[in-house]
Every structure is written in structure tokens, then in C-alpha cells.
DNA sequence: TTTGTTTGGTCGTTAGACGAACTAACTCTA
DNA sequence: TAGAGTTAGTTCGTCTAACGACCAAACAAA
């Protein structure tokens, strides 16, 4: 019998952020139930299709308990029985899968020039993926919120038409977002102190599901954790590669936002003292020596316009492919500077993986190796403390996907929809 | 009635590190009990003396439950009733306090030139504090382990004479310590791949209590969290100020060690590109531009010997007090570089507090203000995202104290001693 | 003394995990 | 084709431990 060891002391802890200073909350039976429901749900997510017996064997829960938990989850329409049975000796098992049809999790990513909306089902499979131009940089924050609300409403009605209940909506923003979902500073958007989560909830008039906002890098990290090929990784850092550079930090399996929610601002760490000026007022920030703005400023005549970012990057890629020495040299320098930033992360946080996202993905063939060398050479721990530098496979919508993942995470953490 | 709100979803999670890849463990009643015992224990620690009724009112636990939990904790000799009653209307309360007499938590800090051993009771009050010369830098690791074991044995027999049961022993080491308590690299000690926790447990021959090892900066952070004046802070970074500089990172109330346990190696982040060479083979590391070695190299003729660190620092302090412009200038430069390092931490992790420990404490009058200015000027978030730079009040034994705190933490997390 | 207030304990209830026994449904073997 | 063996899932009783209600004890104030 391969009963898994339960390693001693466990504590019941708040999964959602609790008020600071509040001690750990006591536990009662409903917490046990919620915990075990979440355990079963996550197990099925990772091992579907599987039988009740599989769950009992792997989690260590009693068979009877598993049956009860599964019945509860089926009541809540989170799981579904498939008629399928395995073809082995003994009584055939009724297999369980996540029920993909009744629910949707919605994520929206806003940026200077575009807006991405995605909806996924419980399994994480895409139900909808929109990308449209969005004057985030030029509109007032009020107009922007109205625009986001409009898109959100259309997504919700679409989901409702498909008979899906929306479990939640999260918005990803490139900027400082506090723990209440209020945008405190988004330089590229020109926002300051915009209560995005609150205003959006108001604009949606009691939507019946939680509305959250978070930093795009944080949500990118969540997307990698859930949808990326990083099985079992609990310490991961995601780097956005847009005009700005931000980091999403996952340690011990959860996003770490810092005291005010402003962690991950790697873009304004000084990498080259006395280097080129940054719009933040300082010099030599990672963003200006390893961000895309700097690269394009020097390769594209006439400077960068956010709306033209995509074709401009493509031009850089083409010139790199053609062997243009100027571009190759610029990319190599960028890679070196990026590697120095990654080295700082590796030394300070010792993650298992650092994932490069955004436009870094397209540039990876020319920057990944150099940046990784640089990181390894700067890490005190041998072999970088086991840190790998990899490229995201999620494409541009990573933050939007992560915003949807944020909703699924809260379900996985025990916020289950009520039974029918 | 001021019943505290329990905010919805809670999950039972492993408090001790679980095997990577292992999903969250399911919960049962014993977990609820362990959680609530720990809640009561912590409440009494923070609010002693207090009555059962106080506990029930503040934690939200039922009075009957509190009575049962308290009885259990008294059985385990963790709590004690004092005859004291409050002089108010109504029936007088029997007050509860932590029982300081039956247990001891032991922490040992080894360093290049000295060794510190402390023992504290459940309340965190010092029972013993030894500091002695220790040839950590020159002895072989085997000899060092034997020496540490000798000290540990003497501490344990001393505690046994006082009729105290030792709850655990933790050793703080300046270097990379993996999650199993094995020292992978300690340059200043000349150690590599020394299974300190294991070897020490062997040398103590089945001591009957857990033996752990961890990085000195990590444990310094724990000491600040428990014994420092940072009430309710959940995001804190501690910086050691020895020959090397290390960081201990606490996020969301717990130490974050990274994937392999090597987080916090801030000392070898490049602060001054092309700066002075570091013993690690690179240049311009924080350690050489903001560490004490660099300072002393330039103020004390003939270089630094670890054994003479203390008097040499004192000399620097005297010269600074006397207004020596050379020393003041060096200190200002050091403070600037240190502030750049702290700025990196503030941008990346957004802690509420960064605590300067070790010899930085003595130098604080000349470095704190400049370093904080530098940090604030480099933080993207307004006002440093709320980050404060402060000086430790714990003195040199911080890591040893933190090592003992590590033991108390494991008690607070539910690893209670068995009832008599 | 009486009345009110607070403490802390007892008792019965309840949620929910667990273990054992049982039934169901299949494959394999003789 | 008839067991025998094997695995799946359910039922039922047990047990742990939190909870709510009630109660006695012990004091202050009137």
C-alpha cells in the first residue's frame, strides 16, 4: 500500500490575504471540508480522468471521504462522471473529469496600445480570446475604465449565452497595483490612484462575481505556473518584456506581492550606473538597457510609437535573421544587461525558473544563451543555485491568461461556487 | 459582542517544507486541533497574562473549545495558571501565562572568528548566552562540527541540570545552506558540502530533539520578526553586516528560502560595475563596496584579520566621532552603495522594513540617513512603497537568537511537545 | 442581602473524517 | 460456465473535536 506520508504538523492558514496584524485564524470543521474539497479538485485537475479510488490512494484520504467530497463537487457542477471505465481486472472505475461546461473565468489585460480579453473554463481551456486596439495610453483613466467595463460586459453576456456562470474577473495592468486592486501608479498608461477593481465593479453594477486587479507581471507568473511546462515548480519569477520590464515573483507556490503589493519592480533597478536616462528620472535602469524601447530607439529611425511596437520588433527579428551586425550587437548588449538583472534575481531569490515573456520570446534566439551565461556567471551559488532561464510558451496573452488563472486559483483555494 | 470576522475560505497547508511536487496535503481533525492549539499558544505569547475568556473573545473560538485547548496546553506544560485575578466586576479570571520553566530552545551561531550560543525559554527570555573564540575559518569542517557539538552538549547538560527539556537546536552559518541543513558553500569558513545538521545530530547521538542548520541572515530575519520591535510586520528583509553581507527574506510572515535554500545572496550582486575585485572572482559586489572588509582595508593599515574585527570597527567609530574626514567620506560612500543594494531589495520585494544588523549597527549614525535617502530615491513606488530602513536593536547575537527563534517557530506551528 | 456581571465548566449536538464490512462488476482460470 | 480473485464504491457505525446552551461560582455594586 502506497499510502502517502502526511508529514506531521499542518496548520490552517488563510489563503486569501487577511488584514495585516490579524493573527492566524482558528480552524473548524468547515475549513477541513474546504481544504479537502480543494485537494480533490486540484487532484482531478492534474490527473483527469481519474477514479475515486485513484484519488483516495494518492491523497491518503479515506475512500468514504473521497466519495462524499466527490458527490459535493458534482453537486457544485465542478466535476463530472464520464461513462468511461478502465479495462483492467476488477470492477471498472467510473472516471471523473473537471466539468468544463458550467463556468467561466475571465481575464483582461490592458496595455498602452491594446487590450486582451480571455475566458477559460475550469480546465483552463480557452473559451474566448479577443485582442483589440485600446487607447490606454492616451485616454483618461475614466474613459479607460468605461472601455474595460464595456468589454467585460460583452464577455459576460457571451458567457451567459453559453449558459456559463462567470466565476470572477481579473484585470492585468502594467503598473503598481495595491492589495485592494487599486492602481497607484501606471506611468505608461498615465494613471495615478485609480481604484480600478472598485470602479469596474461599480460600472458592472453588482456583477455577482469578484472583480480584481493586479500587476501584469504578477499575473504572467500565475499564468506560467498554471499553464506553463513547469511541473511542480514552487519558486518562479516571470519577466515581462514590453516597453517596461516587470517581475512577477512566486515563492513557495504563491505570488508574493510585498507589503503594499508593489513587489517585482525590477525595471527600475540601476543596472548601468550613469547609463542612459529613464523616463522615471533616473539613469541606467534595467528598463532602458534591457527593455524594448531602448532596442527600438536605436534600430528604428524616428523613435518608437507604442502602436507600432509589433511590426518594429518584427523588423528587428528580420534584420537579426539576416545577420545585420548592428542589430546583433545591440541584442547581445541587451542580453548582457538582461542577464545581469536575472543574476540579481537568482542571487536574491534563488528561483527554480526565470521565465522571459512578452517580446523577449521573439528575440530569444539572440538573447537567451548570452543572458543565461551572464546570470550563471553572476550567481554565487554553484550552477546558479539550480536556476534555469527559459522562454515563455504562452505568447502575448500571458497576463490575460494569468488574470483568468487568478480566478481559477481562488476556486482551487476553496472559494467554491454554491451547489445548485 | 466583538466577534472577529473569519474571512471565508481557509486552507490547511503544510507549515514545514514539504517535498517539492507534493500537492497540498488533505486535512483531518488532528490538523484542526493542532491549528487551534497553536492559535491559543500564540495568543497567550502575545497577550499574557490573559484569561480563557479573553482568548475566546479575541480568537472567536468557543469558550468550551478554549477551555479544552488550554487544558491540553497545560498538560503539555506550555501554559501555566497564575493565581492572579483581575479586579473588576464579576467573577475574577484565572490568568494564563506561558510556562517558562520546563523547556529550552537552543541556537548556535558560528562565524569565522567566534561562536555564540544562546538558550531561551518559551517566552523568548534568555537562559544562557555564551560567546567564545572559535577558529571557524582555520579549522577543518570536521573539527568545526566537533567543536560545535561540544558546545551543544554543554548547553544541553546545563539545561538538563535546570530540569529543562531541549525542544530543538538550530545552527546559523554564514553561507549557502540547503533545505536539508547541509552547508553547500561557506567561503569565509572554507566549507563545501558539509552536512552540518546531519553530522551534528550524529555527533549528539540521538539527541531526542530536531537539529537544524540555516543561513545566518535567514535566522537574523527570524530574530527580528520575533524579538524586534516590528509589530505585525509580515514582509521584512534583514541584512547582515559582517565581513560578508547576506539577506534574510520574510514575505507574508514566513522565511522564503528559494528553490534550493540559497535565497538572500545579496552580497554578490554587482553594485559597481568594474569595481574592486571580490574574493568570489567578480568585481564590484555589494560585499566589497558596502561590506566591512572594504571599509577596514582602507582605514586600518595592514589589512583586516577576522579575529581583530571588533576593535578595528571600534577604531573606525572613534575616528568618525572625532570627525576624521577620510573615514567620514569612506562611510558616506559605503552608505551610498548600501543604499543602492537596499533600493534593489525595495524595488524587487517591497518589504515593509529592511533591518540593518551586525556591525552596521555601530556605524548607523553615519550611514543610515544616507542609505535610506539613496533607497528612497531609487524606489519606483512613491515613498519607497512604504519601506523603512532601520537598525537592529538585537546586537551581535541576532543570528543565534534567530536560531533559537526557529525552534520556537516550529512549536508555534504546531509541533508541540507531548503531554507528560 | 440582593442583584448583576463575568468566568469557566458541563452536557448534548453536530460536522465530518475514518475503518470495516459489504455489494457490485468486472477478469481470469479451470 | 462456475467459481475465484480483484478492484470500485457505498453504507454504517465510531470517534474527534468544535459549538451552543446552560449553570454554578465568585466577585462588585446597590
XYZ file of N, CA and C in Angstrom, chain B residues 198-373:
528
model
N 23.019 17.002 9.755
C 23.145 15.548 9.899
C 24.332 15.154 10.763
N 25.496 15.723 10.468
C 26.695 15.369 11.228
C 26.553 15.721 12.699
N 25.917 16.859 12.937
C 25.755 17.308 14.311
C 24.802 16.379 15.064
N 23.717 15.991 14.389
C 22.778 15.058 15.018
C 23.496 13.757 15.336
N 24.354 13.331 14.409
C 25.118 12.097 14.661
C 26.052 12.294 15.851
N 26.753 13.423 15.857
C 27.704 13.672 16.946
C 26.998 13.751 18.295
N 25.739 14.151 18.280
C 24.999 14.250 19.539
C 24.290 12.940 19.874
N 24.414 11.953 19.003
C 23.894 10.601 19.262
C 22.437 10.611 19.681
N 21.582 10.753 18.740
C 20.148 10.656 19.005
C 19.713 11.583 20.120
N 19.810 12.886 19.870
C 19.589 13.856 20.948
C 18.143 13.940 21.420
N 17.208 13.405 20.649
C 15.822 13.487 21.097
C 15.160 14.809 20.764
N 15.834 15.656 20.020
C 15.208 16.889 19.544
C 15.747 17.174 18.150
N 14.995 17.918 17.347
C 15.454 18.179 15.984
C 16.675 19.089 15.944
N 17.594 18.773 15.064
C 18.794 19.573 14.855
C 18.727 20.153 13.445
N 18.747 21.463 13.331
C 18.630 22.120 12.037
C 19.813 23.044 11.810
N 20.018 23.394 10.551
C 21.019 24.412 10.226
C 20.420 25.335 9.190
N 20.782 26.599 9.269
C 20.288 27.551 8.275
C 21.273 28.711 8.160
N 21.053 29.468 7.148
C 21.865 30.637 6.864
C 21.718 31.697 7.963
N 22.800 32.386 8.266
C 22.753 33.349 9.368
C 21.813 34.528 9.090
N 21.751 34.945 7.841
C 20.863 36.067 7.515
C 19.399 35.652 7.655
N 19.087 34.448 7.196
C 17.722 33.948 7.356
C 17.317 33.971 8.819
N 18.207 33.491 9.665
C 17.861 33.386 11.080
C 17.856 34.761 11.735
N 18.697 35.652 11.244
C 18.630 37.028 11.742
C 17.260 37.632 11.464
N 16.726 37.336 10.302
C 15.391 37.844 9.963
C 14.347 37.282 10.918
N 14.458 35.999 11.230
C 13.514 35.412 12.186
C 13.634 36.066 13.554
N 14.865 36.361 13.952
C 15.070 37.018 15.242
C 14.378 38.379 15.252
N 14.544 39.139 14.178
C 13.889 40.449 14.110
C 12.377 40.295 14.179
N 11.878 39.310 13.475
C 10.438 39.112 13.416
C 9.871 38.808 14.801
N 10.595 38.012 15.571
C 10.067 37.601 16.867
C 10.443 38.555 17.984
N 11.691 39.020 17.965
C 12.168 39.803 19.108
C 12.293 41.293 18.798
N 12.234 41.648 17.526
C 12.390 43.051 17.177
C 11.107 43.832 17.407
N 11.175 45.139 17.271
C 10.016 45.990 17.544
C 9.141 46.190 16.310
N 8.914 45.115 15.535
C 8.193 45.274 14.270
C 6.835 44.604 14.382
N 5.984 45.185 15.198
C 4.711 44.543 15.464
C 3.865 44.351 14.218
N 3.490 43.137 13.951
C 2.581 42.855 12.863
C 3.171 42.902 11.474
N 4.479 43.156 11.389
C 5.087 43.209 10.063
C 5.166 41.812 9.468
N 4.767 41.676 8.209
C 4.790 40.365 7.565
C 5.788 40.298 6.419
N 6.356 41.433 6.043
C 7.325 41.456 4.943
C 8.540 42.244 5.404
N 9.622 41.543 5.611
C 10.792 42.129 6.253
C 12.050 41.535 5.633
N 13.057 42.360 5.462
C 14.351 41.851 4.993
C 15.410 42.265 6.004
N 16.241 41.306 6.372
C 17.318 41.556 7.329
C 18.639 41.482 6.592
N 19.503 42.450 6.817
C 20.822 42.436 6.191
C 21.892 42.250 7.253
N 22.706 41.227 7.057
C 23.819 41.028 7.982
C 24.923 42.014 7.641
N 25.611 42.482 8.632
C 26.759 43.348 8.396
C 27.991 42.753 9.037
N 28.471 41.707 8.421
C 29.727 41.104 8.878
C 30.751 41.373 7.787
N 31.742 40.503 7.679
C 32.666 40.660 6.559
C 31.883 40.506 5.261
N 30.988 39.535 5.258
C 30.091 39.400 4.134
C 28.768 40.091 4.412
N 27.958 40.217 3.379
C 26.622 40.791 3.534
C 25.623 39.779 3.001
N 24.657 39.423 3.806
C 23.629 38.480 3.373
C 22.266 39.028 3.724
N 21.250 38.521 3.055
C 19.889 38.981 3.311
C 19.029 37.806 3.749
N 18.196 38.041 4.738
C 17.169 37.082 5.122
C 15.827 37.661 4.722
N 15.060 36.908 3.966
C 13.856 37.445 3.345
C 12.608 36.821 3.957
N 11.780 37.653 4.552
C 10.500 37.197 5.090
C 9.391 37.841 4.274
N 8.570 37.027 3.643
C 7.431 37.550 2.887
C 6.184 36.826 3.358
N 5.118 37.580 3.557
C 3.875 37.006 4.048
C 4.096 36.215 5.325
N 4.973 36.741 6.166
C 5.108 36.188 7.506
C 6.010 34.994 7.641
N 6.548 34.520 6.537
C 7.414 33.342 6.628
C 8.695 33.556 5.843
N 9.721 32.865 6.303
C 11.002 32.916 5.627
C 10.854 32.318 4.236
N 11.435 32.988 3.255
C 11.397 32.454 1.887
C 12.805 32.093 1.497
N 13.030 30.810 1.307
C 14.392 30.316 1.121
C 14.755 30.077 -0.331
N 13.780 30.152 -1.226
C 14.070 29.854 -2.626
C 14.049 28.364 -2.891
N 14.237 28.004 -4.151
C 14.090 26.619 -4.576
C 15.062 25.680 -3.897
N 16.289 26.111 -3.698
C 17.298 25.234 -3.107
C 17.703 25.701 -1.707
N 17.136 26.801 -1.266
C 17.504 27.330 0.039
C 18.555 28.418 -0.012
N 18.883 28.865 -1.237
C 20.010 29.786 -1.395
C 19.589 31.237 -1.591
N 18.384 31.582 -1.217
C 17.964 32.965 -1.412
C 18.760 33.903 -0.512
N 18.704 35.184 -0.825
C 19.306 36.189 0.053
C 20.756 36.493 -0.204
N 21.327 35.983 -1.289
C 22.754 36.233 -1.540
C 22.943 37.592 -2.197
N 22.615 38.598 -1.437
C 22.704 39.954 -1.941
C 24.144 40.429 -1.992
N 25.012 39.777 -1.234
C 26.398 40.237 -1.123
C 27.167 40.166 -2.430
N 26.689 39.346 -3.341
C 27.420 39.206 -4.594
C 26.625 39.700 -5.792
N 25.734 40.615 -5.505
C 25.109 41.376 -6.581
C 26.078 42.477 -6.982
N 26.207 42.665 -8.283
C 27.134 43.680 -8.766
C 26.534 45.070 -8.554
N 27.203 45.861 -7.733
C 26.709 47.206 -7.445
C 27.508 48.253 -8.227
N 28.799 48.024 -8.334
C 29.671 48.962 -9.053
C 30.376 48.201 -10.181
N 29.839 48.248 -11.389
C 30.472 47.512 -12.499
C 31.939 47.917 -12.624
N 32.780 46.912 -12.723
C 34.206 47.199 -12.823
C 34.821 47.687 -11.536
N 34.106 47.536 -10.450
C 34.602 47.980 -9.153
C 35.700 47.073 -8.621
N 36.027 47.229 -7.359
C 37.114 46.444 -6.780
C 36.816 44.949 -6.822
N 37.849 44.139 -6.930
C 37.644 42.694 -7.033
C 37.146 42.103 -5.719
N 36.316 41.090 -5.872
C 35.761 40.386 -4.718
C 36.401 39.000 -4.663
N 36.460 38.410 -3.497
C 37.070 37.087 -3.384
C 36.300 36.036 -4.161
N 35.056 36.381 -4.550
C 34.258 35.412 -5.301
C 34.695 35.374 -6.759
N 35.617 36.244 -7.136
C 36.122 36.214 -8.508
C 35.537 37.293 -9.387
N 34.482 37.954 -8.916
C 33.878 39.010 -9.707
C 34.289 40.376 -9.175
N 33.692 41.399 -9.701
C 34.082 42.753 -9.302
C 32.863 43.556 -8.859
N 33.087 44.460 -7.928
C 32.053 45.429 -7.572
C 30.867 44.857 -6.842
N 31.037 43.674 -6.246
C 29.957 43.076 -5.467
C 29.575 43.995 -4.303
N 28.322 43.926 -3.899
C 27.877 44.715 -2.750
C 28.817 44.516 -1.566
N 29.236 43.277 -1.397
C 30.085 42.943 -0.258
C 31.385 43.738 -0.221
N 31.969 44.010 -1.387
C 33.245 44.737 -1.372
C 33.056 46.243 -1.392
N 31.870 46.713 -1.731
C 31.693 48.168 -1.736
C 30.808 48.639 -0.574
N 30.173 47.718 0.118
C 29.360 48.114 1.266
C 29.586 47.182 2.454
N 30.500 46.235 2.308
C 30.827 45.341 3.419
C 31.884 45.976 4.301
N 32.181 45.318 5.380
C 33.094 45.913 6.341
C 34.541 45.675 5.973
N 34.782 44.563 5.255
C 36.154 44.305 4.850
C 36.729 45.480 4.085
N 35.943 45.960 3.123
C 36.410 47.059 2.280
C 36.680 48.297 3.122
N 35.791 48.578 4.027
C 35.951 49.744 4.886
C 37.248 49.656 5.683
N 37.452 48.493 6.282
C 38.611 48.347 7.158
C 39.904 48.305 6.356
N 39.841 47.676 5.190
C 41.024 47.648 4.333
C 41.585 49.049 4.132
N 40.686 49.995 4.061
C 41.136 51.346 3.716
C 41.365 52.234 4.931
N 40.925 51.774 6.075
C 41.113 52.617 7.257
C 42.182 52.054 8.181
N 42.327 50.737 8.173
C 43.262 50.106 9.083
C 44.505 49.697 8.298
N 45.643 50.181 8.655
C 46.843 49.803 7.918
C 47.150 48.329 8.114
N 47.537 47.688 7.023
C 47.972 46.301 7.134
C 46.870 45.284 6.951
N 45.706 45.722 6.516
C 44.661 44.773 6.197
C 43.905 44.287 7.429
N 42.914 43.441 7.190
C 41.991 43.022 8.232
C 42.283 41.597 8.655
N 42.260 41.336 9.906
C 42.256 39.947 10.361
C 40.925 39.728 11.060
N 40.267 38.665 10.713
C 38.927 38.441 11.244
C 38.886 38.518 12.765
N 39.928 38.037 13.411
C 39.904 37.992 14.865
C 39.927 39.399 15.460
N 40.358 40.348 14.661
C 40.503 41.710 15.186
C 39.383 42.626 14.706
N 38.319 42.042 14.175
C 37.273 42.844 13.561
C 36.685 43.849 14.545
N 36.359 43.358 15.695
C 35.664 44.191 16.678
C 36.457 45.453 17.057
N 37.713 45.305 17.508
C 38.456 46.525 17.834
C 38.668 47.438 16.637
N 38.793 46.838 15.452
C 39.017 47.677 14.277
C 37.782 48.521 13.957
N 36.627 47.900 14.095
C 35.394 48.669 13.901
C 35.313 49.786 14.932
N 35.685 49.449 16.147
C 35.656 50.475 17.191
C 36.563 51.645 16.838
N 37.681 51.318 16.229
C 38.579 52.403 15.847
C 37.936 53.293 14.794
N 37.265 52.649 13.845
C 36.562 53.420 12.819
C 35.526 54.334 13.472
N 34.793 53.783 14.431
C 33.774 54.577 15.116
C 34.406 55.778 15.810
N 35.510 55.529 16.483
C 36.181 56.639 17.178
C 36.622 57.724 16.210
N 37.216 57.279 15.104
C 37.689 58.278 14.140
C 36.526 59.036 13.529
N 35.404 58.339 13.340
C 34.221 59.022 12.807
C 33.686 60.026 13.818
N 33.669 59.603 15.063
C 33.213 60.525 16.119
C 34.115 61.751 16.217
N 35.388 61.515 15.952
C 36.346 62.623 16.015
C 36.280 63.511 14.779
N 35.508 63.079 13.791
C 35.344 63.906 12.606
C 36.402 63.701 11.537
N 37.105 62.582 11.606
C 38.124 62.271 10.602
C 37.513 62.290 9.203
N 37.921 63.236 8.353
C 37.254 63.382 7.041
C 37.438 62.160 6.146
N 38.574 61.502 6.256
C 38.790 60.315 5.422
C 37.771 59.239 5.767
N 37.626 58.982 7.063
C 36.681 57.946 7.489
C 35.246 58.356 7.154
N 34.919 59.613 7.400
C 33.555 60.060 7.111
C 33.237 59.897 5.632
N 34.207 60.194 4.808
C 33.997 60.063 3.368
C 33.807 58.606 2.975
N 34.641 57.740 3.557
C 34.500 56.306 3.267
C 33.137 55.793 3.717
N 32.718 56.229 4.889
C 31.426 55.775 5.393
C 30.292 56.270 4.513
N 30.440 57.484 4.020
C 29.393 58.019 3.163
C 29.298 57.223 1.864
N 30.462 56.897 1.311
C 30.469 56.078 0.100
C 29.845 54.711 0.365
N 30.254 54.107 1.491
C 29.687 52.808 1.865
C 28.168 52.917 1.983
N 27.719 53.965 2.625
C 26.275 54.142 2.815
C 25.563 54.267 1.472
N 26.184 54.984 0.554
C 25.587 55.126 -0.770
C 25.444 53.775 -1.452
N 26.504 52.988 -1.399
C 26.462 51.676 -2.038
C 25.458 50.757 -1.351
N 25.456 50.822 -0.031
C 24.491 50.019 0.715
C 23.068 50.422 0.326
N 22.840 51.722 0.232
C 21.520 52.211 -0.148
C 21.099 51.725 -1.524
N 22.069 51.580 -2.412
C 21.727 51.041 -3.735
C 21.284 49.593 -3.621
N 21.966 48.845 -2.771
C 21.544 47.468 -2.539
C 20.160 47.400 -1.912
N 19.927 48.245 -0.937
C 18.614 48.258 -0.286
C 17.548 48.696 -1.283
N 17.912 49.606 -2.171
C 16.972 50.031 -3.201
C 16.553 48.871 -4.093
N 17.504 48.027 -4.430
C 17.172 46.840 -5.226
C 16.166 45.978 -4.489
N 16.429 45.761 -3.209
C 15.520 44.952 -2.394
C 14.135 45.601 -2.347
N 14.113 46.919 -2.143
C 12.826 47.615 -2.018
C 12.039 47.521 -3.317
N 12.706 47.704 -4.449
C 12.015 47.621 -5.729
C 11.515 46.209 -6.016
N 12.346 45.232 -5.693
C 12.028 43.864 -6.090
C 11.037 43.212 -5.120
N 11.161 43.496 -3.832
C 10.373 42.751 -2.850
C 9.355 43.601 -2.099
N 9.517 44.920 -2.129
C 8.584 45.799 -1.434
C 8.331 45.379 0.018
N 9.399 45.204 0.798
C 9.197 44.874 2.214
C 8.716 46.097 2.980
N 8.133 45.860 4.142
C 7.748 46.976 4.985
C 8.956 47.540 5.725
N 9.900 46.674 6.052
C 11.082 47.091 6.786
C 12.303 46.390 6.231
N 13.401 47.109 6.135
C 14.701 46.488 5.938
C 15.514 46.800 7.194
N 16.018 45.745 7.819
C 16.735 45.893 9.083
C 18.225 45.689 8.847
N 19.018 46.638 9.307
C 20.473 46.501 9.218
C 20.990 45.873 10.507
N 21.750 44.789 10.366
C 22.251 44.088 11.538
C 23.771 44.108 11.600
N 24.292 43.315 12.497
C 25.738 43.134 12.623
C 26.448 44.440 12.929
N 27.594 44.639 12.287
C 28.394 45.825 12.574
C 27.781 47.101 11.999
N 26.816 46.963 11.107
C 26.133 48.166 10.620
C 25.518 48.944 11.778
N 25.163 48.231 12.839
C 24.515 48.895 13.973
C 25.416 49.980 14.536
N 26.690 49.628 14.728
C 27.627 50.608 15.285
C 27.870 51.770 14.336
N 27.770 51.502 13.063
C 28.073 52.532 12.071
C 26.839 53.354 11.698
N 25.703 52.968 12.244
C 24.429 53.565 11.828
C 24.419 55.091 11.841
N 24.982 55.727 12.863
C 24.885 57.200 12.885
C 25.438 57.851 11.627
N 26.375 57.183 10.965
C 26.991 57.804 9.789
C 26.494 57.237 8.460
N 25.729 56.157 8.526
C 25.328 55.553 7.248
C 23.819 55.482 7.043
N 23.053 55.486 8.139
C 21.626 55.177 7.997
C 20.899 56.201 7.127
N 21.094 57.479 7.429
C 20.332 58.510 6.714
C 20.661 58.495 5.224
N 21.948 58.439 4.904
C 22.353 58.445 3.503
C 21.825 57.211 2.779
N 21.925 56.059 3.436
C 21.463 54.828 2.789
C 19.952 54.894 2.548
N 19.232 55.431 3.510
C 17.776 55.497 3.330
C 17.415 56.472 2.202
N 18.100 57.616 2.173
C 17.857 58.563 1.080
C 18.078 57.887 -0.260
